[in-house]
Amino acid sequence: MTEQAHWWQRGIIYQVYPRSFMDRNGDGVGDLAGVTSRLEYLEWLGVDAIWLSPFFPSPMADFGYDVSNYVDVHPLFGTLGDFDRLVAEAHRRALKVIVDFVPNHTSDEHPWFQESRSSRDSPRRDWYIWRDPAPNGGPPNNWLAIFGGSAWQSDTTTGQYYYHAFLPRQPDLNWRLPEVRDAMYDVLRFWLDRGADGFRLDAVWYLFEDEQLRDNPPNPDYRPGDDPYHALLAAFTSDLPEMQEVMAEMRAVLDGYDERVMIGEIYLPIERLVAYYGVNGNGCHLPANFQLILQPWDAAHIGAVVDRYEAALPDGAWPNWVLGNHDKPRVASRIGPAQARVAAVLLLTLRGTPTMYQGDEIGMHDVEIPPDRAQDPIERHVPGLGLGRDPERTPMQWDSGPQAGFTDGTPWLPLADDAARVNVAAERDDPRSILTLYRRLIALRRAEPALQVGCYVPVPVEGNLLGYRRELDGSEFLVALNLGDIEQEFAPRQPDLRGPIELSTHLDRTGETVDGSFRLRAHEAVVVRLK
Ligand code: GLC
């Protein structure tokens, strides 16, 4: 398995949010040259691939997820030359580069949309989704936008409405049109030819909407005060079967190149998520699995979801786990700093490709953003519900200097108040830091094929504890994790588990031999070498 395994199965993916990673030109916004200047750190950390959130020309209504030109670099982030240098330097260090591809929608400033909206007869009219108003002049149906309000925007030029799953400034492309598909597949080829090692497909389960425009049904579980988008079930606006064909076509484009990876952003229940592996594996290599973000953090929920996921995987499908991203509260804030260390052990020892989010490895937490500094469009469209994503997008903390070493200018979002203490330079050589824990876990995973590609065998235990074994070719590890804040006895029914602790969240136990049942302190996790 080890030799045949692809890099994206063995490796670890690290998400870079370029706006907030490293600023080299002093404008307070990170850039591609900044990413290149920090590749040495990523190599030192031991990850295998970076996924870059969008760096394309964009009016930045949704911070780059509103693309106005798919085949260039926004001047804020640099130039195509900077991208080429980044790729060359990354490849020199054996790091892969994954590009964010935003297929569902463009910016309203994209020339395709400008042309489409200019007249009903425009040759590009059907590139987007235009419909007449309802008889009362209102939107064509009840569909809601994820970022608030109706998903239909009326356009006075032609008296029709256009559909937008997200912001009105993010009109949806019409993927039923072959010309749209061809143009978008050309975009994939453009970046593949430039050396991109794959794509993360943004919001890919939203690509199609019901052709008959049937109303979405009410959500019976909706409670007042919830995100208004969830008042309806997205039955006719997401996860439609047409998706399969497009995914297979995208995959065929990637398969024309060597060893490229296709990752899908898909927030769906496990049983639907796995459909995005495609038919006989002709879809995404890695439909992103967000269960570690979405489940309540206790052993019952996490244990059950790992088992459910493992059971649902189609034949030959490779699992993956995501602990954080630029859209969700940071793990250290969700479950607390002590459990964030346990989560690191879990992420890096489960079976499946791990995806980490920049800054989680140093224990960054959400930063409260004063209302007058809010940047995220969600916060401005649907204020007061805590939906804003700025708190998890604050600048990476590199050192204890001014602006945490992120910029010489004024950062676009404020820095965390503990940046002088929580940063790469301060944690690099501190044996107790979460950064050291991450680095050691990554090194162990890299050194041990059983942890990369070995099979996963649950070890049932009582209490708020998780246990499992990973094994391959006679080498075997036990992972034991305490997801609670009290000491508990790890007492597996299987009595013969014995061996030295190879790595632990609490340094003092490394080398200790455990035999049968043993104590795990609050927030403690250990990796034991069994064979
Ligand atoms: C994805 C991105 C998110 C963006 C949205 C619309 O969910 O991760 O940041 O706002 O798509 O493109």
XYZ file of C-alpha atoms in Angstrom, residues 13 22 51 55 67 87 104 110 152 166 224 251 287 334 368 387 395 423 427 432 459:
21
model
C -2.505 19.308 3.510
C 2.443 36.793 5.183
C -3.931 24.672 -0.552
C -5.617 34.939 -5.151
C -13.542 35.943 -9.182
C 5.272 26.815 -7.361
C -20.330 27.871 -8.837
C -16.456 39.199 -14.544
C -32.742 36.235 -6.829
C -24.230 33.493 -2.207
C -36.243 31.506 15.472
C -11.718 14.676 -13.084
C -14.625 15.044 -0.851
C -14.499 25.598 19.688
C -13.173 39.271 18.535
C -22.012 34.227 11.515
C -3.162 37.386 10.507
C 3.610 32.756 17.690
C 6.894 28.157 20.144
C 5.615 22.173 25.611
C -10.719 -0.185 20.336
